[in-house]
Amino acid sequence: MIKPQEVPPPQDATQVAARVAARPHWRRWPWMLAGGLSLLLGIIGIVLPLLPTTPFVLLAAFCFARGSERCETWLLTHPRFGPMVRQWRATRAIPLRAKQMAWGMMAVSSLISAWLMPVLPWLPALVCLCVGVWMWRLPTAVPTAPTAPTAPTAPTAPNPSTPPDGE
C-alpha cells in the first residue's frame, strides 16, 4: 500500500496573510482571476461530464492561496469543496472510489464525444487518458472507518439457579 506523502506543518495564518498581502496588486490579480476561472470550470464540471470538477477546484485553491487569503478561506470553509481541498492538502491522495468514478465518467464522456465530434474525435479521449494516468499514479487515500461508540454493558442480574456467594 502506498503511504501518504509527508506534508510540512501548516504555516501560521498570520504568516500566510502577510506573505499574500506583501505581494503587489498586479501580482495578485492574475492569481485571483485564474482561481476564479478554475472554480467556474469546476462548477460547470459538476453537470458537464467531460470537465472534471476536482482538479479545477484544487487548481482554484492553489491560485487563491497566492492571490487572495479571503478567497482561499472561503473555498476551504465551503461545505461542498472545502473537505476535498483540505483532504488533498493533508494527504496528497485520492480515494479509490473517486478514481474509479472519474475513470468511468471520462470513458463514457470520451465515447460520447468521439461519436458526436466531426473533427478530431480522438482528442477528448487523449486528454482524458492523460488525466486518468496522472490521477491513477497518485497515492490512493486510505479510507478511515468511523469508530462506532461502544455501548456500555448493563450489569448482569444474578442467576437464580446459582447460590449466592457465601452459602
XYZ file of C-alpha atoms in Angstrom, residues 53-140:
88
model
C -14.578 19.035 -11.021
C -11.870 18.036 -8.534
C -8.738 19.108 -10.458
C -10.246 22.511 -11.220
C -11.243 23.075 -7.586
C -7.748 22.069 -6.446
C -6.254 24.433 -9.025
C -8.533 27.206 -7.766
C -7.297 26.616 -4.203
C -3.698 26.763 -5.434
C -4.341 30.051 -7.219
C -6.322 31.600 -4.366
C -3.513 30.735 -1.940
C -1.271 33.008 -3.988
C -3.775 35.736 -4.768
C -6.330 36.182 -2.008
C -6.420 34.898 1.537
C -10.129 35.728 1.724
C -10.994 33.637 -1.368
C -8.830 30.768 -0.148
C -10.513 30.814 3.260
C -13.935 30.861 1.597
C -13.018 27.853 -0.531
C -11.552 25.925 2.420
C -14.674 26.503 4.527
C -17.134 25.791 1.702
C -19.336 22.803 2.636
C -19.009 21.094 -0.782
C -15.477 21.992 -1.922
C -13.695 22.565 1.394
C -13.350 18.928 2.509
C -11.942 17.958 -0.896
C -9.242 20.649 -0.762
C -8.378 20.021 2.894
C -8.023 16.268 2.310
C -5.813 16.874 -0.719
C -3.566 19.236 1.215
C -3.290 16.830 4.137
C -2.616 13.565 2.284
C -1.955 14.335 -1.409
C -4.055 11.246 -2.133
C -7.352 10.458 -3.881
C -9.832 7.869 -2.596
C -10.070 4.717 -4.716
C -13.796 5.173 -5.277
C -13.201 8.703 -6.641
C -10.556 7.355 -9.021
C -12.904 4.651 -10.261
C -15.784 7.090 -10.760
C -13.549 9.558 -12.588
C -12.231 6.852 -14.926
C -15.759 5.660 -15.652
C -17.102 9.147 -16.341
C -14.133 10.036 -18.540
C -14.558 6.815 -20.543
C -18.268 7.460 -21.125
C -17.605 11.121 -21.976
C -14.848 10.161 -24.403
C -17.117 7.703 -26.204
C -19.952 10.222 -26.470
C -17.654 12.998 -27.688
C -15.995 10.666 -30.229
C -19.434 9.824 -31.587
C -20.615 13.468 -31.720
C -17.471 15.380 -32.749
C -16.962 15.701 -36.504
C -13.358 16.944 -36.202
C -10.648 15.399 -34.014
C -12.929 12.867 -32.327
C -9.938 11.278 -30.559
C -8.828 14.493 -28.790
C -11.134 14.257 -25.718
C -10.129 10.613 -25.250
C -6.447 11.568 -25.361
C -6.929 14.344 -22.788
C -8.986 12.045 -20.542
C -6.342 9.340 -20.844
C -3.607 11.767 -19.770
C -5.672 12.969 -16.799
C -6.552 9.380 -15.897
C -2.930 8.192 -15.940
C -1.856 11.181 -13.841
C -4.669 10.540 -11.374
C -4.024 6.775 -11.152
C -0.356 7.394 -10.359
C -1.297 9.478 -7.309
C -1.421 7.689 -3.973
C -4.759 6.195 -3.017
